[in-house]
Amino acid sequence: MLKLLDRYIARQFVGIFLGLVLGLPLLFIIGDITDNLDTYLEEGIALANVARSYLFQVPQYVVWSFPIAALVATVFTISNLTRHREIVAAKAGGISFYRLIRPILLTAALLSAVALGLSELVPFTNRRAAELQGKHTARGFSLRTNFVFQSAHGDVLSARRLDPTANEMSEVVVERKGGPRGLGLFQTAERAEWKPGRGWTLGQGYLRVLTPEGAERTFTFSAARLTALRETPTELLAEPKAAEEMRYAEMTRAIAAIERSGGDAAEIRVEREQKAALALAVLVIVLFGAPLATSSRRGGTAYGIGISLAITMIYLLLFRVGQAVGGSGALDPVLAAWMPNALFFVAGLLLLWRVRT
């Protein structure tokens, strides 16, 4: 009997969830077109490219839809069970409310894992969408001049000019301390070139070797590979790609690169943590919505829509507030990113505690 009931509840939840996940991205697309159509026309972007770019953005919109769809599906599923007295019948049969919502919670946990997996696919599709909309071309002309950068291995790099479009640096100096037997190594070159799969190569330069006793030897070279410098030209800019175009590991490397350059990585730290927080929000918001949906005996479609919209707006507001305060440094980035989930989780536990089982 319990297995039959579990399938019945899960089927209702999944049916509503899938309907919303398939429909909500269309609303996101319509809203984005309304805001940006003038920009596309002014920049002369072909409408075919615009349409293709939105197809590539569908995975992003699906990820955004997951928490909303999960909440609405939970509210409508529980409200229907309440309105039709099915919860009362289950309780009369010795089935508690906690046991009744277990299939919804298990399904939500599975959907959180799916959302986390999709969030790792999204950067690839978003990059393609940005290329079709001409965004990468505009960002590609960024330059960095007269900068110092510390690599992950501790080498200190200074350069007069970095051009990521040509994958080149000019007037490069690399300092490596604590080399073999305490040697200090200094490499100076007129230029450095980066190639995918090979990394950075210095051209036409000098290698100075300083011993702990103060002796110095100098060598010339026509080419020398910088094996310790693994950062790409874009990462050396300390102005990483847009957060929606980076996977979790890429964001972690970008944060390390920014901090080694002496920059403030608080904003991208928040966005990295929110990537995981948004996926887990599916489970948290279901935990919150399930007991809340039993608070009205009348239920009804209007009630379900109203409570779902209100909760969604509050969650998105907290999400934006966390992004702002975390990015500004007013609050720890990790705490700021997970604050909405923490608040909804605690509120959900309190609501569950108050539900008559």
CSV table of C-alpha atoms in Angstrom, one decimal:
chain,number,residue,atom,x,y,z
A,1,MET,CA,0.0,0.0,0.0
A,2,LEU,CA,2.8,2.4,0.9
A,3,LYS,CA,4.6,1.7,-2.4
A,4,LEU,CA,1.4,2.4,-4.3
A,5,LEU,CA,0.9,5.6,-2.4
A,6,ASP,CA,4.5,6.7,-2.9
A,7,ARG,CA,4.1,6.2,-6.7
A,8,TYR,CA,0.9,8.1,-6.7
A,9,ILE,CA,2.3,11.1,-4.9
A,10,ALA,CA,5.6,11.1,-6.9
A,11,ARG,CA,3.7,10.8,-10.2
A,12,GLN,CA,1.6,13.9,-9.3
A,13,PHE,CA,4.8,15.9,-8.3
A,14,VAL,CA,6.8,14.9,-11.3
A,15,GLY,CA,4.0,15.6,-13.7
A,16,ILE,CA,3.6,19.2,-12.5
A,17,PHE,CA,7.4,19.7,-12.2
A,18,LEU,CA,8.1,18.6,-15.8
A,19,GLY,CA,5.3,20.7,-17.2
A,20,LEU,CA,6.8,23.8,-15.5
A,21,VAL,CA,10.4,23.0,-16.4
A,22,LEU,CA,9.4,22.8,-20.1
A,23,GLY,CA,7.3,26.0,-19.9
A,24,LEU,CA,9.2,28.4,-17.7
A,25,PRO,CA,12.3,28.7,-20.1
A,26,LEU,CA,10.0,30.1,-22.7
A,27,LEU,CA,8.9,32.8,-20.3
A,28,PHE,CA,12.6,33.6,-19.6
A,29,ILE,CA,13.3,33.8,-23.3
A,30,ILE,CA,10.4,36.1,-24.0
A,31,GLY,CA,11.5,38.4,-21.1
A,32,ASP,CA,15.1,38.5,-22.3
A,33,ILE,CA,14.1,39.2,-25.9
A,34,THR,CA,11.9,42.1,-24.7
A,35,ASP,CA,14.8,43.6,-22.9
A,36,ASN,CA,17.5,43.1,-25.5
A,37,LEU,CA,15.9,43.2,-28.9
A,38,ASP,CA,16.8,46.8,-29.5
A,39,THR,CA,20.5,46.0,-28.6
A,40,TYR,CA,20.5,43.1,-31.1
A,41,LEU,CA,19.1,45.3,-33.9
A,42,GLU,CA,21.5,48.2,-33.1
A,43,GLU,CA,24.6,45.9,-33.2
A,44,GLY,CA,23.4,44.3,-36.4
A,45,ILE,CA,23.3,40.7,-35.0
A,46,ALA,CA,21.5,38.4,-37.4
A,47,LEU,CA,18.1,37.2,-36.1
A,48,ALA,CA,19.1,33.6,-37.0
A,49,ASN,CA,22.1,34.0,-34.6
A,50,VAL,CA,19.9,35.5,-31.9
A,51,ALA,CA,17.5,32.5,-32.2
A,52,ARG,CA,20.3,30.0,-32.1
A,53,SER,CA,21.8,31.8,-29.1
A,54,TYR,CA,18.6,31.3,-27.2
A,55,LEU,CA,18.5,27.7,-28.0
A,56,PHE,CA,22.0,27.4,-26.4
A,57,GLN,CA,20.7,29.3,-23.3
A,58,VAL,CA,17.9,26.8,-22.7
A,59,PRO,CA,20.0,24.7,-20.2
A,60,GLN,CA,20.6,27.9,-18.2
A,61,TYR,CA,16.9,28.7,-18.1
A,62,VAL,CA,16.1,25.1,-17.1
A,63,VAL,CA,18.5,25.3,-14.2
A,64,TRP,CA,16.8,28.5,-13.1
A,65,SER,CA,13.4,26.9,-13.4
A,66,PHE,CA,14.2,23.9,-11.2
A,67,PRO,CA,13.6,25.6,-7.7
A,68,ILE,CA,10.5,27.4,-9.0
A,69,ALA,CA,9.0,24.3,-10.6
A,70,ALA,CA,9.8,22.2,-7.5
A,71,LEU,CA,8.1,24.6,-5.2
A,72,VAL,CA,5.0,24.9,-7.4
A,73,ALA,CA,4.8,21.2,-7.8
A,74,THR,CA,5.1,20.6,-4.1
A,75,VAL,CA,2.4,23.2,-3.2
A,76,PHE,CA,0.0,21.9,-5.8
A,77,THR,CA,0.6,18.3,-4.9
A,78,ILE,CA,0.1,18.8,-1.2
A,79,SER,CA,-2.8,21.2,-1.7
A,80,ASN,CA,-4.6,18.6,-3.9
A,81,LEU,CA,-4.1,15.9,-1.3
A,82,THR,CA,-5.4,18.2,1.5
A,83,ARG,CA,-8.4,19.4,-0.6
A,84,HIS,CA,-9.4,15.9,-1.4
A,85,ARG,CA,-9.0,14.7,2.2
A,86,GLU,CA,-6.4,12.2,1.1
A,87,ILE,CA,-4.0,13.3,3.8
A,88,VAL,CA,-6.7,12.8,6.4
A,89,ALA,CA,-7.3,9.3,5.0
A,90,ALA,CA,-3.6,8.5,5.1
A,91,LYS,CA,-3.3,9.6,8.7
A,92,ALA,CA,-6.3,7.5,9.6
A,93,GLY,CA,-4.5,4.6,8.1
A,94,GLY,CA,-1.5,5.2,10.4
A,95,ILE,CA,0.7,7.1,7.8
A,96,SER,CA,2.2,10.3,9.2
A,97,PHE,CA,2.7,13.4,7.2
A,98,TYR,CA,6.4,13.0,7.4
A,99,ARG,CA,6.1,9.6,5.8
A,100,LEU,CA,3.6,10.9,3.2
A,101,ILE,CA,6.0,13.5,1.8
A,102,ARG,CA,9.0,11.2,1.7
A,103,PRO,CA,8.6,10.4,-2.1
A,104,ILE,CA,8.6,14.2,-2.8
A,105,LEU,CA,11.7,14.8,-0.7
A,106,LEU,CA,13.5,11.8,-2.4
A,107,THR,CA,12.5,13.1,-5.8
A,108,ALA,CA,13.7,16.6,-4.9
A,109,ALA,CA,17.1,15.2,-3.8
A,110,LEU,CA,17.4,13.5,-7.1
A,111,LEU,CA,16.5,16.7,-9.0
A,112,SER,CA,19.1,18.6,-7.0
A,113,ALA,CA,21.7,16.2,-8.3
A,114,VAL,CA,20.4,16.7,-11.8
A,115,ALA,CA,20.5,20.5,-11.4
A,116,LEU,CA,24.1,20.3,-10.2
A,117,GLY,CA,25.0,18.2,-13.3
A,118,LEU,CA,23.3,20.6,-15.6
A,119,SER,CA,25.1,23.6,-14.0
A,120,GLU,CA,28.4,22.1,-15.2
A,121,LEU,CA,27.0,21.8,-18.8
A,122,VAL,CA,25.6,25.4,-18.8
A,123,PRO,CA,29.0,27.1,-19.2
A,124,PHE,CA,29.6,25.4,-22.5
A,125,THR,CA,26.3,26.4,-23.9
A,126,ASN,CA,26.5,29.9,-22.5
A,127,ARG,CA,29.9,30.4,-24.2
A,128,ARG,CA,28.4,29.4,-27.5
A,129,ALA,CA,25.4,31.7,-27.0
A,130,ALA,CA,27.8,34.6,-26.2
A,131,GLU,CA,29.8,34.0,-29.3
A,132,LEU,CA,26.6,34.1,-31.4
A,133,GLN,CA,25.6,37.4,-29.8
A,134,GLY,CA,29.0,38.9,-30.4
A,135,LYS,CA,29.9,39.3,-26.7
A,136,HIS,CA,33.2,37.5,-26.8
A,137,THR,CA,34.5,39.8,-29.6
A,138,ALA,CA,34.0,42.9,-27.5
A,139,ARG,CA,35.7,41.4,-24.5
A,140,GLY,CA,38.6,40.0,-26.5
A,141,PHE,CA,40.3,43.4,-26.9
A,142,SER,CA,41.1,43.7,-23.2
A,143,LEU,CA,44.7,44.4,-22.4
A,144,ARG,CA,46.8,44.4,-19.2
A,145,THR,CA,49.9,46.5,-18.8
A,146,ASN,CA,52.6,46.9,-16.2
A,147,PHE,CA,51.4,44.1,-14.0
A,148,VAL,CA,52.8,41.5,-11.5
A,149,PHE,CA,51.4,38.0,-11.1
A,150,GLN,CA,52.2,35.1,-8.8
A,151,SER,CA,51.7,31.7,-10.3
A,152,ALA,CA,50.3,28.7,-8.4
A,153,HIS,CA,53.9,27.4,-8.0
A,154,GLY,CA,55.2,30.6,-6.4
A,155,ASP,CA,56.9,32.1,-9.5
A,156,VAL,CA,56.6,35.9,-9.7
A,157,LEU,CA,55.9,37.2,-13.2
A,158,SER,CA,56.0,40.8,-14.3
A,159,ALA,CA,55.3,42.0,-17.8
A,160,ARG,CA,55.0,45.3,-19.6
A,161,ARG,CA,52.0,44.3,-21.8
A,162,LEU,CA,49.6,41.3,-22.1
A,163,ASP,CA,47.5,40.9,-25.3
A,164,PRO,CA,45.1,37.9,-24.9
A,165,THR,CA,43.9,38.3,-28.5
A,166,ALA,CA,47.4,37.6,-29.8
A,167,ASN,CA,48.3,35.3,-26.8
A,168,GLU,CA,51.5,37.3,-26.2
A,169,MET,CA,53.3,39.2,-23.5
A,170,SER,CA,56.2,41.7,-23.9
A,171,GLU,CA,59.2,42.6,-21.7
A,172,VAL,CA,58.7,39.6,-19.4
A,173,VAL,CA,60.6,39.0,-16.2
A,174,VAL,CA,60.1,35.7,-14.2
A,175,GLU,CA,61.6,35.3,-10.7
A,176,ARG,CA,61.8,31.9,-9.1
A,177,LYS,CA,63.0,31.7,-5.5
A,178,GLY,CA,63.9,28.5,-3.7
A,179,GLY,CA,65.1,26.7,-6.7
A,180,PRO,CA,67.3,23.5,-6.7
A,181,ARG,CA,70.0,23.8,-4.0
A,182,GLY,CA,68.6,27.2,-3.0
A,183,LEU,CA,69.4,28.8,-6.3
A,184,GLY,CA,67.6,32.0,-7.4
A,185,LEU,CA,66.5,31.9,-11.0
A,186,PHE,CA,65.6,35.0,-13.0
A,187,GLN,CA,64.4,34.9,-16.6
A,188,THR,CA,64.2,38.0,-18.8
A,189,ALA,CA,62.7,37.9,-22.3
A,190,GLU,CA,61.6,40.3,-24.9
A,191,ARG,CA,58.3,38.4,-25.5
A,192,ALA,CA,56.4,35.3,-24.4
A,193,GLU,CA,53.9,33.4,-26.5
A,194,TRP,CA,51.1,31.1,-25.4
A,195,LYS,CA,49.8,28.1,-27.4
A,196,PRO,CA,47.1,25.6,-26.4
A,197,GLY,CA,48.6,22.4,-25.2
A,198,ARG,CA,52.1,23.8,-24.9
A,199,GLY,CA,51.6,26.8,-22.5
A,200,TRP,CA,54.0,29.8,-22.4
A,201,THR,CA,57.3,30.0,-24.2
A,202,LEU,CA,59.8,32.8,-23.7
A,203,GLY,CA,61.7,34.1,-26.7
A,204,GLN,CA,65.1,35.8,-27.0
A,205,GLY,CA,66.1,36.2,-23.4
A,206,TYR,CA,68.5,35.7,-20.5
A,207,LEU,CA,68.6,33.4,-17.6
A,208,ARG,CA,70.4,34.6,-14.4
A,209,VAL,CA,71.3,32.1,-11.8
A,210,LEU,CA,72.2,33.4,-8.3
A,211,THR,CA,73.8,31.0,-5.8
A,212,PRO,CA,73.2,31.3,-2.0
A,213,GLU,CA,76.8,32.6,-1.8
A,214,GLY,CA,76.0,35.5,-4.0
A,215,ALA,CA,77.7,34.3,-7.2
A,216,GLU,CA,75.9,35.0,-10.5
A,217,ARG,CA,75.9,33.3,-13.9
A,218,THR,CA,74.1,34.4,-17.0
A,219,PHE,CA,72.9,32.4,-20.0
A,220,THR,CA,71.2,33.4,-23.2
A,221,PHE,CA,68.4,31.5,-24.9
A,222,SER,CA,66.4,31.8,-28.0
A,223,ALA,CA,63.4,30.0,-26.5
A,224,ALA,CA,62.5,28.6,-23.1
A,225,ARG,CA,59.2,27.0,-21.9
A,226,LEU,CA,57.6,28.3,-18.7
A,227,THR,CA,56.4,25.0,-17.4
A,228,ALA,CA,55.4,26.5,-14.0
A,229,LEU,CA,53.2,29.1,-15.5
A,230,ARG,CA,50.0,27.3,-16.4
A,231,GLU,CA,47.6,30.2,-16.5
A,232,THR,CA,46.0,31.1,-19.8
A,233,PRO,CA,46.2,34.7,-21.2
A,234,THR,CA,42.5,35.2,-20.0
A,235,GLU,CA,43.4,34.0,-16.5
A,236,LEU,CA,46.4,36.4,-16.4
A,237,LEU,CA,44.0,39.3,-17.2
A,238,ALA,CA,42.6,38.9,-13.7
A,239,GLU,CA,39.3,39.7,-15.4
A,240,PRO,CA,37.9,36.2,-15.9
A,241,LYS,CA,35.1,35.2,-18.2
A,242,ALA,CA,31.6,35.8,-17.1
A,243,ALA,CA,30.6,33.6,-14.2
A,244,GLU,CA,27.8,31.9,-16.2
A,245,GLU,CA,30.5,30.8,-18.7
A,246,MET,CA,32.7,29.0,-16.2
A,247,ARG,CA,32.4,25.6,-14.6
A,248,TYR,CA,33.0,25.2,-10.8
A,249,ALA,CA,36.7,24.2,-11.3
A,250,GLU,CA,37.3,27.1,-13.7
A,251,MET,CA,35.9,29.5,-11.2
A,252,THR,CA,38.1,28.1,-8.5
A,253,ARG,CA,41.2,28.6,-10.7
A,254,ALA,CA,40.0,32.1,-11.6
A,255,ILE,CA,39.7,33.0,-7.8
A,256,ALA,CA,43.2,31.8,-7.2
A,257,ALA,CA,44.5,33.8,-10.1
A,258,ILE,CA,42.8,37.0,-8.9
A,259,GLU,CA,44.0,36.6,-5.4
A,260,ARG,CA,47.6,35.9,-6.5
A,261,SER,CA,47.4,39.1,-8.5
A,262,GLY,CA,46.3,41.0,-5.4
A,263,GLY,CA,42.8,41.5,-6.6
A,264,ASP,CA,39.5,41.0,-4.7
A,265,ALA,CA,37.8,37.8,-5.6
A,266,ALA,CA,34.8,38.1,-3.3
A,267,GLU,CA,32.3,38.6,-6.1
A,268,ILE,CA,33.3,35.5,-8.1
A,269,ARG,CA,33.5,33.5,-4.8
A,270,VAL,CA,29.8,34.3,-4.2
A,271,GLU,CA,28.8,33.3,-7.7
A,272,ARG,CA,30.7,30.0,-7.4
A,273,GLU,CA,29.0,29.1,-4.2
A,274,GLN,CA,25.6,30.2,-5.5
A,275,LYS,CA,26.1,27.7,-8.4
A,276,ALA,CA,25.9,24.9,-5.9
A,277,ALA,CA,23.4,26.6,-3.6
A,278,LEU,CA,20.9,27.0,-6.5
A,279,ALA,CA,21.0,23.3,-7.2
A,280,LEU,CA,20.5,22.3,-3.6
A,281,ALA,CA,17.7,24.9,-3.3
A,282,VAL,CA,15.4,22.4,-5.0
A,283,LEU,CA,15.5,20.1,-2.0
A,284,VAL,CA,15.4,23.0,0.6
A,285,ILE,CA,12.5,24.8,-1.0
A,286,VAL,CA,10.5,21.6,-1.2
A,287,LEU,CA,11.2,21.0,2.5
A,288,PHE,CA,9.8,24.5,3.2
A,289,GLY,CA,6.8,24.3,0.8
A,290,ALA,CA,5.4,20.9,1.8
A,291,PRO,CA,4.2,21.8,5.3
A,292,LEU,CA,3.3,25.3,4.2
A,293,ALA,CA,0.9,23.9,1.6
A,294,THR,CA,-1.2,22.3,4.4
A,295,SER,CA,-1.8,25.6,6.2
A,296,SER,CA,-4.9,26.4,4.2
A,297,ARG,CA,-7.8,23.9,4.2
A,298,ARG,CA,-9.4,25.5,1.2
A,299,GLY,CA,-6.4,25.2,-1.0
A,300,GLY,CA,-7.3,25.9,-4.6
A,301,THR,CA,-5.4,27.0,-7.7
A,302,ALA,CA,-5.3,30.7,-6.7
A,303,TYR,CA,-3.9,29.9,-3.3
A,304,GLY,CA,-1.2,27.6,-4.8
A,305,ILE,CA,-0.1,30.1,-7.4
A,306,GLY,CA,-0.1,33.0,-4.9
A,307,ILE,CA,1.9,31.3,-2.2
A,308,SER,CA,4.4,29.9,-4.8
A,309,LEU,CA,5.0,33.3,-6.4
A,310,ALA,CA,5.4,35.0,-2.9
A,311,ILE,CA,8.0,32.4,-1.8
A,312,THR,CA,9.8,32.6,-5.1
A,313,MET,CA,10.1,36.4,-4.9
A,314,ILE,CA,11.4,36.2,-1.4
A,315,TYR,CA,13.9,33.6,-2.3
A,316,LEU,CA,15.2,35.5,-5.3
A,317,LEU,CA,15.4,38.7,-3.3
A,318,LEU,CA,17.5,36.9,-0.6
A,319,PHE,CA,19.6,35.4,-3.4
A,320,ARG,CA,20.3,38.9,-4.9
A,321,VAL,CA,20.9,40.4,-1.4
A,322,GLY,CA,23.4,37.6,-0.7
A,323,GLN,CA,25.2,38.3,-4.0
A,324,ALA,CA,25.4,42.0,-3.3
A,325,VAL,CA,26.6,41.8,0.3
A,326,GLY,CA,29.0,38.9,-0.4
A,327,GLY,CA,30.5,40.6,-3.5
A,328,SER,CA,31.0,43.8,-1.6
A,329,GLY,CA,32.9,42.1,1.2
A,330,ALA,CA,30.3,43.1,3.8
A,331,LEU,CA,29.7,39.4,4.5
A,332,ASP,CA,31.7,36.2,4.0
A,333,PRO,CA,31.1,35.1,0.4
A,334,VAL,CA,30.2,31.5,1.4
A,335,LEU,CA,27.8,32.6,4.2
A,336,ALA,CA,26.2,35.2,1.8
A,337,ALA,CA,25.7,32.6,-0.9
A,338,TRP,CA,24.1,29.9,1.3
A,339,MET,CA,22.1,32.4,3.4
A,340,PRO,CA,18.8,31.9,1.5
A,341,ASN,CA,19.0,28.1,1.7
A,342,ALA,CA,19.9,28.2,5.4
A,343,LEU,CA,16.9,30.5,6.2
A,344,PHE,CA,14.5,28.4,4.2
A,345,PHE,CA,15.9,25.2,5.7
A,346,VAL,CA,15.4,26.4,9.3
A,347,ALA,CA,11.9,27.8,8.5
A,348,GLY,CA,11.0,24.5,6.8
A,349,LEU,CA,12.1,22.5,9.9
A,350,LEU,CA,9.9,24.8,12.1
A,351,LEU,CA,6.9,24.3,9.8
A,352,LEU,CA,7.4,20.6,9.7
A,353,TRP,CA,7.6,20.5,13.5
A,354,ARG,CA,4.2,22.4,13.7
A,355,VAL,CA,2.4,20.1,11.3
A,356,ARG,CA,-0.1,17.7,12.8
A,357,THR,CA,1.2,14.2,11.9
